[in-house]
Coordinates of C-alpha atoms in Angstrom, one line a residue:
M12 CA 148.4 -128.5 14.6
N13 CA 147.8 -124.9 17.4
Y14 CA 143.7 -125.0 17.4
S15 CA 143.7 -122.1 19.7
Y16 CA 141.8 -120.7 16.9
V17 CA 138.5 -122.9 18.0
I18 CA 137.7 -119.8 20.5
A19 CA 136.6 -118.1 17.6
I20 CA 133.8 -121.0 17.1
P21 CA 131.7 -119.7 20.2
L22 CA 132.4 -116.2 19.7
I23 CA 131.4 -115.5 16.8
P24 CA 127.7 -116.6 17.6
L25 CA 128.0 -114.2 21.2
A26 CA 129.0 -111.0 18.7
L27 CA 126.4 -112.2 16.7
F28 CA 123.5 -111.6 20.0
L29 CA 125.1 -108.5 21.1
L30 CA 125.2 -106.9 17.6
L31 CA 121.7 -108.6 16.9
G32 CA 120.8 -107.9 20.6
L33 CA 121.1 -104.5 20.3
F34 CA 120.4 -103.2 17.5
S35 CA 117.1 -105.1 17.2
K36 CA 115.4 -101.9 16.7
K37 CA 117.5 -101.1 13.7
I38 CA 118.3 -104.0 11.6
P39 CA 115.7 -104.9 9.3
P40 CA 114.4 -108.1 9.8
S41 CA 114.8 -109.4 6.1
I42 CA 118.9 -108.7 6.5
S43 CA 118.9 -110.2 10.8
G44 CA 118.0 -113.5 9.8
W45 CA 120.6 -113.4 7.0
I46 CA 123.2 -111.8 9.3
G47 CA 122.4 -115.4 12.0
S48 CA 122.6 -117.7 9.1
L49 CA 126.0 -116.8 7.9
G50 CA 127.4 -116.5 11.5
L51 CA 126.2 -120.0 12.6
G52 CA 127.2 -121.3 9.1
T53 CA 130.7 -119.9 9.3
S54 CA 130.9 -121.3 13.1
F55 CA 130.0 -124.6 11.1
A56 CA 132.5 -124.1 8.3
L57 CA 135.4 -123.8 11.1
S58 CA 133.8 -126.8 13.1
L59 CA 134.0 -128.9 9.5
Y60 CA 137.8 -127.6 9.4
T61 CA 138.7 -128.5 12.7
A62 CA 137.5 -131.8 12.8
Y63 CA 138.8 -132.4 9.7
H64 CA 142.1 -132.3 10.9
Y65 CA 141.6 -133.2 14.3
Y66 CA 140.5 -136.2 13.4
I67 CA 144.2 -136.6 10.4
E68 CA 146.6 -134.9 12.3
A69 CA 146.0 -135.2 16.3
K70 CA 146.5 -139.2 16.2
V71 CA 150.0 -140.5 18.2
N72 CA 150.9 -144.0 18.2
G73 CA 147.3 -144.7 18.1
I74 CA 145.9 -142.6 20.2
Y75 CA 143.6 -139.0 19.9
Q76 CA 146.3 -136.7 21.7
T77 CA 144.4 -133.9 24.1
F78 CA 145.1 -130.5 23.5
V79 CA 143.7 -127.6 26.1
Y80 CA 144.3 -124.1 25.6
K81 CA 143.5 -121.7 29.2
Q82 CA 144.0 -118.8 30.9
T83 CA 143.6 -118.7 34.8
W84 CA 140.6 -117.0 35.8
L85 CA 140.2 -116.6 39.3
A86 CA 143.1 -118.3 41.6
F87 CA 142.3 -119.6 45.1
S88 CA 145.3 -121.6 45.7
D89 CA 148.4 -122.8 44.2
K90 CA 146.6 -125.9 42.7
L91 CA 143.2 -125.0 42.9
H92 CA 141.9 -122.6 40.2
I93 CA 139.3 -121.6 37.5
D94 CA 140.4 -121.4 34.0
M95 CA 138.8 -120.5 31.5
G96 CA 139.6 -122.1 28.0
V97 CA 138.7 -125.0 25.3
L98 CA 139.5 -128.2 25.4
I99 CA 140.1 -130.1 22.5
D100 CA 139.7 -134.4 22.3
P101 CA 137.3 -136.7 20.3
I102 CA 134.0 -136.2 22.3
S103 CA 134.1 -131.8 22.1
V104 CA 135.8 -131.8 18.4
M105 CA 132.2 -134.2 17.9
M106 CA 129.5 -132.2 19.9
L107 CA 131.4 -129.1 17.2
I108 CA 129.9 -130.1 14.7
V109 CA 126.3 -131.3 16.7
V110 CA 125.7 -127.7 18.3
T111 CA 126.9 -126.1 14.7
T112 CA 125.2 -128.8 12.1
I113 CA 121.9 -127.9 14.4
S114 CA 122.4 -124.7 15.2
F115 CA 122.7 -123.8 11.6
M116 CA 120.1 -125.4 10.2
V117 CA 117.4 -124.1 12.7
H118 CA 118.6 -120.2 11.5
L119 CA 118.0 -121.2 7.9
Y120 CA 114.6 -122.6 8.6
S121 CA 113.8 -119.6 11.3
R122 CA 114.3 -117.4 8.3
G123 CA 110.6 -118.8 6.2
Y124 CA 109.1 -120.4 10.3
M125 CA 109.1 -116.5 12.0
K126 CA 108.6 -114.4 9.5
G127 CA 106.4 -111.5 10.0
D128 CA 106.8 -112.6 13.8
D129 CA 107.0 -109.1 15.7
G130 CA 110.1 -110.0 17.8
Y131 CA 111.9 -111.3 14.6
T132 CA 115.5 -109.9 15.4
R133 CA 115.0 -111.2 18.5
F134 CA 114.3 -114.6 18.2
F135 CA 117.9 -114.5 16.1
A136 CA 119.7 -112.9 19.3
Y137 CA 118.3 -115.4 21.2
L138 CA 119.2 -118.2 19.0
A139 CA 122.6 -117.1 18.8
L140 CA 122.6 -116.9 22.6
F141 CA 121.9 -120.4 23.2
S142 CA 124.2 -121.3 20.4
F143 CA 127.2 -119.3 22.1
S144 CA 126.2 -121.1 25.9
M145 CA 126.2 -124.4 23.8
L146 CA 129.1 -124.1 22.3
G147 CA 131.2 -122.5 25.8
L148 CA 130.0 -125.7 27.5
V149 CA 131.1 -128.1 24.9
L150 CA 134.3 -126.7 25.1
A151 CA 134.5 -126.1 28.7
T152 CA 138.4 -127.1 30.1
N153 CA 137.1 -127.7 33.8
L154 CA 133.7 -128.3 35.8
F155 CA 133.5 -124.7 37.1
Q156 CA 133.5 -123.2 33.4
I157 CA 131.1 -126.3 32.0
Y158 CA 128.7 -124.9 34.9
I159 CA 129.3 -121.4 34.3
F160 CA 127.7 -122.2 30.3
W161 CA 125.8 -125.1 32.0
E162 CA 123.9 -122.3 33.9
L163 CA 124.0 -119.3 30.5
V164 CA 122.0 -122.8 28.9
G165 CA 119.4 -122.8 31.1
A166 CA 119.3 -118.4 30.7
S167 CA 119.0 -119.1 27.0
S168 CA 116.4 -121.8 27.2
F169 CA 114.4 -119.7 30.1
L170 CA 114.4 -116.9 26.7
L171 CA 113.9 -119.3 23.9
I172 CA 110.8 -121.1 25.5
G173 CA 109.0 -117.9 27.3
Y174 CA 109.2 -116.3 23.4
Y175 CA 105.8 -115.6 23.1
Y176 CA 105.9 -113.8 26.4
T177 CA 102.2 -112.6 25.9
K178 CA 100.9 -116.1 26.2
P179 CA 100.9 -117.6 29.3
S180 CA 101.5 -120.9 29.0
A181 CA 104.5 -120.2 27.3
V182 CA 105.2 -117.6 29.9
A183 CA 104.3 -120.9 32.8
A184 CA 106.4 -123.0 30.6
A185 CA 109.5 -121.2 30.7
K186 CA 109.4 -120.7 34.5
K187 CA 108.9 -124.2 34.9
A188 CA 111.7 -125.4 33.4
F189 CA 113.8 -122.9 34.8
I190 CA 112.6 -124.1 38.5
V191 CA 113.1 -127.7 37.9
T192 CA 116.5 -127.6 36.4
R193 CA 117.3 -124.9 39.1
F194 CA 116.8 -128.2 41.8
A195 CA 118.5 -130.2 39.6
D196 CA 121.7 -127.7 38.9
L197 CA 121.7 -127.0 43.3
G198 CA 123.2 -131.0 42.8
F199 CA 125.6 -130.3 40.6
L200 CA 127.0 -127.0 42.3
I201 CA 127.1 -128.7 45.7
G202 CA 129.0 -131.8 43.5
I203 CA 131.3 -129.2 42.2
L204 CA 131.8 -128.5 45.6
V205 CA 132.4 -132.0 46.8
V206 CA 135.2 -132.4 44.4
S207 CA 136.8 -129.1 44.8
Y208 CA 137.1 -129.2 48.2
Y209 CA 138.8 -133.5 48.4
S210 CA 140.7 -133.0 45.2
G211 CA 142.2 -129.6 45.0
T212 CA 140.9 -129.2 41.6
F213 CA 138.6 -128.1 38.8
D214 CA 140.3 -129.1 36.0
F215 CA 139.0 -132.1 33.9
S216 CA 142.3 -134.1 32.9
E217 CA 143.2 -134.2 36.5
L218 CA 140.2 -135.5 37.5
N219 CA 139.9 -138.1 34.6
N220 CA 143.7 -139.5 35.1
P221 CA 142.9 -143.3 36.1
E222 CA 146.8 -143.4 37.4
G223 CA 146.7 -139.7 39.5
F224 CA 146.4 -138.9 42.9
M225 CA 142.9 -138.8 42.8
I226 CA 141.2 -142.3 43.7
S227 CA 143.7 -142.8 46.3
N228 CA 143.3 -139.2 48.3
W229 CA 139.0 -139.9 48.3
A230 CA 139.3 -144.0 49.0
S231 CA 139.9 -143.3 52.4
T232 CA 137.0 -140.8 52.8
S233 CA 133.4 -142.3 52.6
F234 CA 129.8 -141.5 53.9
M235 CA 127.4 -143.7 54.3
G236 CA 129.3 -146.7 53.0
L237 CA 130.2 -145.2 49.5
S238 CA 133.4 -142.6 48.5
V239 CA 133.1 -139.1 49.2
F240 CA 134.1 -139.0 45.5
T241 CA 130.7 -141.4 44.0
W242 CA 128.6 -139.2 45.8
G243 CA 130.4 -135.8 44.4
L244 CA 129.7 -137.7 40.9
L245 CA 126.2 -139.1 42.0
L246 CA 125.4 -135.0 42.3
I247 CA 126.9 -134.0 39.4
F248 CA 125.1 -136.5 37.5
M249 CA 122.2 -135.1 39.4
G250 CA 122.5 -131.9 37.0
G251 CA 123.1 -133.6 34.2
A252 CA 119.6 -135.6 34.8
G253 CA 117.9 -132.6 35.3
K254 CA 118.9 -131.1 32.1
S255 CA 118.6 -134.2 29.7
A256 CA 114.9 -134.8 30.9
M257 CA 115.4 -137.4 33.7
L258 CA 113.3 -138.7 35.4
P259 CA 112.3 -137.4 38.2
F260 CA 113.4 -133.8 36.3
H261 CA 111.3 -134.8 33.2
I262 CA 108.1 -132.6 33.8
W263 CA 109.7 -129.7 32.2
L264 CA 110.3 -131.1 28.6
P265 CA 107.2 -131.9 27.2
D266 CA 105.8 -128.0 28.6
A267 CA 108.7 -126.5 26.8
M268 CA 106.9 -127.0 23.3
E269 CA 105.3 -124.4 23.7
G270 CA 108.0 -122.4 22.4
P271 CA 108.6 -121.9 18.4
T272 CA 109.1 -125.3 17.2
P273 CA 112.6 -124.1 15.4
V274 CA 113.2 -123.9 19.2
S275 CA 112.0 -127.8 20.1
A276 CA 114.0 -128.6 17.5
L277 CA 117.5 -126.9 18.7
I278 CA 116.5 -127.0 22.1
H279 CA 115.0 -129.9 23.4
A280 CA 116.1 -132.5 20.2
A281 CA 119.9 -131.9 19.8
T282 CA 121.3 -130.4 22.1
M283 CA 119.9 -128.7 25.3
V284 CA 119.0 -132.3 26.1
V285 CA 122.2 -133.7 25.7
A286 CA 123.8 -131.4 27.8
G287 CA 123.9 -134.2 30.8
V288 CA 125.0 -137.0 28.5
Y289 CA 127.9 -134.8 27.2
L290 CA 128.5 -134.3 31.5
V291 CA 128.8 -137.6 32.0
A292 CA 131.0 -138.9 29.3
R293 CA 133.1 -135.9 30.1
L294 CA 134.1 -137.7 33.2
F295 CA 133.4 -141.3 32.1
P296 CA 137.0 -142.3 33.6
A297 CA 135.8 -140.7 37.1
F298 CA 132.6 -142.5 37.0
Y299 CA 134.1 -145.9 35.6
F300 CA 137.6 -146.2 37.8
V301 CA 135.7 -145.2 41.5
E302 CA 134.1 -147.9 43.4
D303 CA 133.8 -150.4 40.5
G304 CA 131.3 -147.7 38.6
F305 CA 128.6 -147.7 41.2
A306 CA 127.8 -144.6 40.0
L307 CA 127.9 -145.4 36.2
T308 CA 125.7 -148.0 37.4
I309 CA 123.0 -145.8 38.8
V310 CA 123.3 -143.8 35.6
A311 CA 122.6 -147.1 33.4
Y312 CA 119.7 -147.7 35.1
V313 CA 118.3 -144.2 36.0
G314 CA 118.7 -143.8 31.6
A315 CA 117.0 -147.2 31.1
I316 CA 113.8 -146.7 33.0
S317 CA 113.4 -143.0 31.5
S318 CA 113.9 -144.8 28.3
L319 CA 110.8 -147.0 29.0
F320 CA 109.0 -144.6 31.1
A321 CA 108.9 -141.7 28.2
A322 CA 108.3 -144.4 25.7
I323 CA 104.7 -145.3 27.0
I324 CA 103.5 -142.0 27.8
A325 CA 104.3 -140.7 23.9
L326 CA 101.8 -143.3 22.8
T327 CA 99.4 -142.1 24.4
Q328 CA 100.1 -138.0 23.5
N329 CA 98.1 -136.2 20.9
D330 CA 99.9 -132.8 20.5
I331 CA 102.8 -133.8 17.9
K332 CA 105.3 -131.8 19.7
R333 CA 105.0 -133.5 23.2
V334 CA 105.1 -136.7 21.4
L335 CA 108.9 -136.5 19.6
A336 CA 109.6 -134.7 23.3
F337 CA 108.7 -137.4 25.0
S338 CA 110.4 -139.1 22.5
T339 CA 113.6 -137.5 22.7
M340 CA 113.7 -138.5 26.8
S341 CA 113.6 -141.6 25.4
Q342 CA 116.2 -141.9 23.7
I343 CA 118.5 -140.0 25.9
G344 CA 117.8 -142.8 28.0
Y345 CA 119.4 -144.4 25.3
M346 CA 122.1 -142.6 25.9
M347 CA 122.7 -142.7 29.3
L348 CA 122.3 -146.3 29.4
A349 CA 124.8 -146.9 26.9
L350 CA 127.2 -145.2 29.2
G351 CA 126.3 -146.4 32.3
V352 CA 127.0 -150.4 30.6
S353 CA 130.4 -149.4 29.3
K354 CA 133.7 -150.4 29.9
Y355 CA 137.0 -148.2 29.2
D356 CA 139.5 -150.2 27.2
G357 CA 138.9 -150.8 23.6
H358 CA 135.8 -152.4 21.9
E359 CA 134.8 -153.1 26.0
G360 CA 134.0 -149.4 25.8
L361 CA 131.3 -150.4 23.4
G362 CA 128.7 -148.4 24.8
F363 CA 130.9 -145.1 25.1
M364 CA 131.2 -145.3 22.0
A365 CA 127.5 -145.9 21.2
S366 CA 126.1 -143.5 23.3
M367 CA 128.3 -140.7 21.5
F368 CA 126.9 -142.2 18.2
H369 CA 123.8 -142.6 18.8
L370 CA 123.4 -138.6 20.3
F371 CA 124.9 -137.8 16.8
T372 CA 122.5 -139.4 14.8
H373 CA 119.6 -138.6 17.2
A374 CA 120.8 -134.9 16.6
M375 CA 119.8 -135.5 12.8
F376 CA 116.6 -137.4 12.6
K377 CA 115.4 -135.6 15.9
A378 CA 115.8 -132.3 14.8
L379 CA 114.2 -133.2 11.1
L380 CA 111.0 -134.4 12.7
F381 CA 110.7 -131.2 15.0
L382 CA 111.3 -129.4 12.1
A383 CA 109.2 -131.5 9.4
A384 CA 106.4 -131.4 12.4
G385 CA 107.0 -127.4 12.6
S386 CA 106.5 -127.4 8.7
V387 CA 103.2 -129.1 9.1
I388 CA 102.1 -126.6 12.1
H389 CA 103.1 -123.6 9.9
A390 CA 100.5 -125.3 7.2
I391 CA 97.5 -125.4 8.9
H392 CA 97.8 -124.2 12.2
S393 CA 97.7 -127.0 14.9
N394 CA 99.6 -129.0 16.7
Y395 CA 96.8 -132.0 17.1
L396 CA 96.5 -135.3 15.5
K397 CA 92.8 -135.0 15.3
D398 CA 92.9 -131.6 12.7
M399 CA 95.4 -133.7 10.7
G400 CA 95.0 -136.1 8.1
G401 CA 96.6 -137.0 4.6
L402 CA 98.7 -134.3 4.1
R403 CA 100.9 -136.4 1.9
K404 CA 99.6 -134.8 -1.0
Y405 CA 99.8 -131.2 0.2
M406 CA 102.9 -131.4 1.3
P407 CA 105.1 -133.7 -0.8
V408 CA 108.8 -132.5 0.5
T409 CA 107.9 -132.8 4.9
H410 CA 105.9 -135.8 3.9
I411 CA 108.7 -138.0 2.7
T412 CA 111.5 -136.2 5.4
F413 CA 109.0 -137.2 7.8
L414 CA 109.3 -140.5 6.5
I415 CA 113.0 -140.9 6.5
A416 CA 113.4 -139.6 10.2
A417 CA 110.8 -142.3 11.6
L418 CA 112.5 -145.0 10.0
S419 CA 115.6 -143.9 11.2
I420 CA 114.5 -143.9 14.8
S421 CA 112.9 -146.7 14.2
G422 CA 115.9 -148.8 13.8
V423 CA 114.9 -150.0 10.1
P424 CA 118.2 -151.2 8.5
G425 CA 119.8 -148.9 5.8
F426 CA 119.3 -145.3 8.5
A427 CA 121.2 -144.0 10.3
G428 CA 119.3 -144.4 13.6
F429 CA 119.7 -148.3 13.0
F430 CA 123.8 -148.4 13.1
S431 CA 124.1 -146.0 16.7
K432 CA 120.6 -147.7 18.5
D433 CA 121.8 -151.4 17.6
E434 CA 125.5 -150.8 19.1
I435 CA 123.6 -149.9 22.5
L436 CA 121.9 -152.8 22.2
A437 CA 124.9 -154.7 22.1
A438 CA 126.6 -153.4 25.0
A439 CA 123.4 -153.5 27.0
Y440 CA 123.4 -157.0 26.0
E441 CA 126.6 -157.2 27.2
H442 CA 126.3 -156.2 30.7
D443 CA 123.0 -156.2 31.9
M444 CA 119.7 -158.8 30.0
L445 CA 117.0 -156.6 32.2
I446 CA 118.3 -153.7 31.2
Y447 CA 118.5 -155.6 27.2
I448 CA 115.6 -156.8 27.7
S449 CA 113.7 -152.7 28.6
S450 CA 115.5 -151.2 25.5
V451 CA 114.4 -153.9 22.8
A452 CA 110.9 -153.1 24.3
V453 CA 110.7 -149.7 24.1
A454 CA 112.6 -149.8 20.0
G455 CA 110.0 -151.9 19.4
L456 CA 107.9 -148.8 20.8
T457 CA 109.3 -146.1 19.1
A458 CA 108.7 -147.6 15.6
L459 CA 104.8 -147.8 17.1
Y460 CA 104.7 -144.5 18.4
M461 CA 106.5 -142.6 15.4
F462 CA 104.1 -144.6 12.9
R463 CA 101.4 -143.6 14.6
L464 CA 102.4 -140.2 14.0
Y465 CA 103.2 -140.8 10.5
F466 CA 99.8 -142.1 9.5
G467 CA 97.8 -139.7 11.5
I468 CA 99.5 -136.4 10.0
F469 CA 99.7 -137.9 5.9
W470 CA 97.5 -141.2 6.2
G471 CA 94.5 -141.5 8.0
K472 CA 91.2 -140.1 7.5
D473 CA 90.6 -137.3 4.3
T474 CA 90.2 -134.1 6.4
Q475 CA 88.7 -131.1 5.3
Y476 CA 90.9 -128.3 5.6
E477 CA 89.9 -124.6 6.3
H478 CA 92.7 -123.2 3.6
I479 CA 94.1 -125.8 1.4
P480 CA 97.6 -127.0 3.0
H481 CA 100.9 -125.5 0.5
E482 CA 104.2 -127.4 1.2
S483 CA 106.9 -124.7 3.3
P484 CA 109.2 -122.2 1.7
W485 CA 113.0 -123.4 0.3
S486 CA 113.7 -121.3 3.6
M487 CA 112.4 -124.6 5.3
T488 CA 112.2 -127.3 3.1
L489 CA 116.2 -127.3 2.2
P490 CA 117.5 -127.9 6.0
M491 CA 115.0 -130.5 5.9
L492 CA 116.6 -132.3 2.8
F493 CA 119.8 -131.9 4.3
L494 CA 118.8 -133.1 7.7
A495 CA 117.1 -136.4 5.9
V496 CA 120.6 -137.2 3.9
M497 CA 122.1 -136.9 6.9
S498 CA 119.3 -139.0 8.8
V499 CA 120.7 -142.3 6.5
V500 CA 124.1 -140.9 5.8
G501 CA 124.7 -140.6 9.3
G502 CA 125.1 -144.2 10.4
Y503 CA 127.3 -145.4 8.0
I504 CA 130.2 -143.1 9.5
H505 CA 132.8 -145.4 11.3
F506 CA 132.1 -144.2 14.4
S507 CA 134.5 -146.4 16.1
E508 CA 137.5 -144.7 14.4
F509 CA 136.9 -141.8 16.0
V510 CA 135.3 -142.2 19.4
S511 CA 136.3 -143.9 22.4
A512 CA 136.7 -143.9 25.8
D513 CA 140.1 -144.3 25.9
H514 CA 141.2 -142.3 22.8
I515 CA 142.2 -145.1 21.1
P516 CA 140.2 -146.5 17.4
F517 CA 138.9 -149.9 17.6
E518 CA 136.7 -151.4 14.9
A519 CA 133.1 -152.0 15.8
H520 CA 131.0 -154.1 14.6
L521 CA 127.4 -155.3 14.0
N522 CA 126.0 -158.2 16.0
Y523 CA 123.9 -159.6 13.5
S524 CA 121.3 -161.7 15.6
L525 CA 120.7 -158.8 17.9
A526 CA 120.2 -156.4 14.9
A527 CA 117.4 -159.0 14.1
I528 CA 115.4 -158.8 17.1
A529 CA 115.8 -155.6 17.4
S530 CA 114.9 -154.5 13.6
G531 CA 112.2 -157.2 13.8
V532 CA 110.6 -155.8 17.0
G533 CA 110.5 -152.5 15.1
I534 CA 109.2 -153.6 12.0
L535 CA 106.6 -155.1 14.2
G536 CA 105.8 -151.9 16.3
I537 CA 105.5 -150.4 12.4
I538 CA 102.8 -153.1 11.4
I539 CA 100.8 -153.1 14.1
A540 CA 101.2 -149.1 13.9
Y541 CA 99.8 -149.5 10.0
I542 CA 97.0 -151.8 11.2
L543 CA 95.0 -149.1 13.9
Y544 CA 96.3 -145.5 11.7
K545 CA 96.9 -146.4 8.0
K546 CA 92.8 -145.6 7.3
E547 CA 90.7 -144.1 10.4
T548 CA 89.2 -147.1 12.8
N549 CA 87.3 -147.8 15.5
L550 CA 90.8 -150.4 16.8
P551 CA 92.9 -147.6 18.9
D552 CA 89.6 -146.7 20.6
K553 CA 88.7 -149.8 21.3
I554 CA 92.8 -151.1 23.0
S555 CA 92.6 -147.7 24.8
N556 CA 89.4 -149.2 26.4
T557 CA 91.0 -152.4 27.0
F558 CA 93.4 -150.9 28.8
G559 CA 91.6 -148.9 30.9
V560 CA 93.3 -147.5 33.8
T561 CA 97.1 -148.0 32.7
Y562 CA 96.4 -145.8 29.8
K563 CA 94.7 -142.9 31.7
W564 CA 97.6 -143.5 34.3
A565 CA 100.4 -143.1 30.8
Y566 CA 97.7 -140.0 28.9
H567 CA 98.1 -138.6 32.7
K568 CA 102.1 -138.6 31.9
F569 CA 101.8 -141.2 35.3
Y570 CA 100.4 -138.1 37.4
F571 CA 103.7 -137.0 38.3
D572 CA 102.6 -133.1 37.0
E573 CA 100.2 -133.6 39.8
I574 CA 102.8 -135.2 42.5
Y575 CA 104.9 -132.2 42.3
L576 CA 101.5 -129.9 42.4
F577 CA 100.7 -131.4 45.7
V578 CA 104.1 -132.0 47.3
T579 CA 104.7 -127.9 46.8
K580 CA 101.3 -126.3 46.8
R581 CA 100.3 -129.3 49.8
I582 CA 102.3 -129.8 51.6
I583 CA 105.6 -127.2 51.5
F584 CA 103.6 -124.3 50.8
G585 CA 100.8 -126.0 53.5
L586 CA 102.5 -127.7 55.6
V587 CA 105.5 -126.0 56.0
A588 CA 105.9 -122.4 54.6
A589 CA 102.2 -121.0 56.1
P590 CA 103.1 -121.9 59.5
M591 CA 106.6 -120.4 58.8
A592 CA 104.5 -117.6 57.2
W593 CA 102.3 -117.2 60.5
F594 CA 105.6 -117.5 62.7
D595 CA 107.3 -114.7 60.8
K596 CA 104.1 -111.9 60.8
Y597 CA 102.8 -113.0 63.9
V598 CA 105.8 -113.9 66.4
V599 CA 109.0 -111.6 64.3
D600 CA 107.2 -109.5 63.0
A601 CA 104.5 -108.7 66.0
T602 CA 107.8 -108.5 68.0
M603 CA 109.3 -106.2 66.2
V604 CA 106.4 -104.1 65.5
S605 CA 105.7 -103.7 69.4
I606 CA 109.4 -102.6 70.0
G607 CA 108.5 -100.2 67.2
N608 CA 105.6 -98.9 68.7
M609 CA 107.0 -98.3 72.5
T610 CA 110.0 -96.7 71.2
V611 CA 107.2 -94.4 69.9
S612 CA 105.2 -94.2 72.6
F613 CA 108.2 -93.4 74.5
S614 CA 109.6 -90.6 72.3
N615 CA 106.5 -88.8 72.0
K616 CA 106.5 -88.6 76.4
I617 CA 110.4 -87.4 76.2
K618 CA 110.3 -85.3 73.3
G619 CA 108.8 -82.2 75.2
L620 CA 112.5 -82.2 77.2
Q621 CA 113.9 -80.9 74.0
S622 CA 111.3 -78.4 72.9
G623 CA 113.5 -75.9 71.1
K624 CA 111.4 -73.2 73.3
F625 CA 114.2 -70.8 75.5
Q626 CA 111.6 -70.2 78.6
D627 CA 111.1 -74.0 79.5
Y628 CA 114.7 -74.4 78.9
A629 CA 114.9 -71.5 81.8
M630 CA 112.4 -73.4 83.7
A631 CA 114.2 -76.2 83.6
F632 CA 117.5 -74.5 84.4
I633 CA 116.1 -72.9 87.1
S634 CA 114.7 -75.6 88.4
G635 CA 117.5 -77.7 88.3
G636 CA 119.0 -74.8 90.5
V637 CA 116.4 -74.6 92.8
I638 CA 116.1 -78.6 93.3
L639 CA 120.0 -79.1 93.6
A640 CA 120.1 -75.9 96.4
I641 CA 117.6 -77.7 98.5
V642 CA 119.6 -81.1 98.0
I643 CA 122.9 -79.2 99.4
F644 CA 121.2 -77.2 102.0
Y645 CA 119.5 -80.6 103.6
L646 CA 122.9 -82.3 103.1
W647 CA 125.0 -79.2 105.1
L648 CA 122.4 -79.8 107.7

C-alpha cells in the first residue's frame, strides 16, 4: 500500500493554523471552534485508517516494514543532504494515533472551556500550529527534519503557555520554558552536527542500521574515553531530556501550568513532553549497539532518578495542576528508564515495548486527569486544594472520570496503567535491581499523591462555595468520557504484537509475582491516602511536621529554581557578565569614544582649510606661491 497520503495528516492542522490565524478577526468564535475540531477530527480519522492498514498489510515474513517518502531539500554533498518527508513504521504510526487522539479531544473540550474568551479563535490557531509541529516531528525521516519541528514545537508551546499575555506569571512561564529548553536544544544541535560530520548522514535508516558502516567508522574516533558517536548520542539525549522535563531541565514544566488547562492536557501531559522519549526510541538501535549501550545506561538512570524525584515533590504540592505536572515528569521518567533497560531482540526488547505502551496509556489517563482538573477549575475558579472538597455531589461525571484516571495511573489491576506500568517494572527487574526498587517505590508514591488529590477534591471537607458548582457542558464532558473508556480498555491492547525494537512482534506476558508486588504497593498508597485525606483531619499536618526539613525541601522543589537563579544572577550575571559589561563600557566603548572625540577635535581644527570662501582660497594660493618663490630663490642662491 502507498502511504504517501499520510503527509495530509500534518498539513490539515497547518492549513487550520493559517486560516484561523489570518482571519481570526473575521471568523466568528462559534465557527472557529468547529473548524478546528473538524480539521483535527479529519487528521484523527486518517491516522486510524493508516494504523488499521499498516498493522494489517505492512508485515512481511513476520517483520513490520518501514516506508519512507521524501524529497531532497538541501544537498551538501552526494551523501550528506537534508530531506523532507514522512517515515512510516510502528512507532510513528502509534504516535500519530496518540497525537491526533489527544489533540482532537482537546479541541472538542476547548469549545466549552474557552467559551467567551477574547482570544477564542487565536487559541484554536495556536492549537492547530502545535498539532502540525508535533505531527511533523513524529513523521520526520532524519535528524535535521526532526530538529526543525522540534523547535517549532517549542515556539508553539511558548505561544500556548503565554496565551494569557496580560498575566505576568504566564509571560514569565512562557519565557522560562522557552529559555530552559533552548539550553537543552543547544546540546541536541551540537549532537546532530557531530553525527553528521562523522557519519556523513542525517538519515534515520542509516544511523539505525546495526550492520551498516556507521559503527565501525566511529569506533576508532574517541574523546575522553568514549567514542564520538556516544558523545553525539548523549548530546542528542540532552535535547530529549530538556523537552521531556528530565533532571536537571525540569524546572520549566510546573510553571507551564500557567497556560489554559487544555494546553496542559495537550502539551504537557500527552504529546510535547513525550517528544524526548520518542527521540530516544527513534534512535534506539544506535543507542543500544554503540559501546555496549553506555548512552542507554545514562538514559535509564536519568529516567529513574527523575521519576522518584518528581513523585516526592508531587506529594507536597497544593496546586492540583502542579501535582499533575510533577506526575507527568515522574511518568516520563518511567518511559525513559524502560528504554534504558531494554535490549533489542524479541522478548529481550520488553523495555522498549513497555515504554511505548506506557506512552500510549499515559497519554489517555493523564490527558483525562488534566481535563477533569480543568472541569473542576472551571466550576470553582481555583487551582488549590484548600478551596475544594465534596465536589462529587455537584460534578458526578467529572468525579467518576477523575477516579478512573487516578486508578489507571496508580496501576490498579484492570485499568490501562496497570498493564503498561507492570511491563516496565518487569523489564527493570530483569536488568537492574536498584532501578526496579526505585520504580516500585514510585508506584506507591504515585497512588498516594493521586488519591490525595482525589479525596481532597471530591471528598475531604464539605466546602461552602460562594456559587454552587455545576457539571461542565457536554462539549467538555464528552471528551472526558471517551478518555475514561480509553484509560481502561487501552491496557488490553496486545501492544507487543504491534510495537517492538526490532519490528518483529512477540508475545508478552504479565509477571504475576512482580505485578502483585507493584499492585500491593499501589493499593497501600491508596489506603494511606484514604486514611489521611478521606475526611478532614490534622494527620497530614502532623506527618509533614514530623518530616520537618525534608518536607520543606520537597515543598520548595529542592530549591532547584533558587539554585538556577543564584547561578544566573549571582555567578553568571554578577561575577561574569558584570565585569565584562564594565570592560565593555569603560575600555572598549571608552576607547571608541576617545577615538571619535579625537577625530572630531582634529576635524574642527582643519575644517577651516575648506571654508568655501573665495578670498580664503586666493590668500592660500598667493601665500603658497610666495613661499614657493622664496624657497626656489633661496635654493638658487
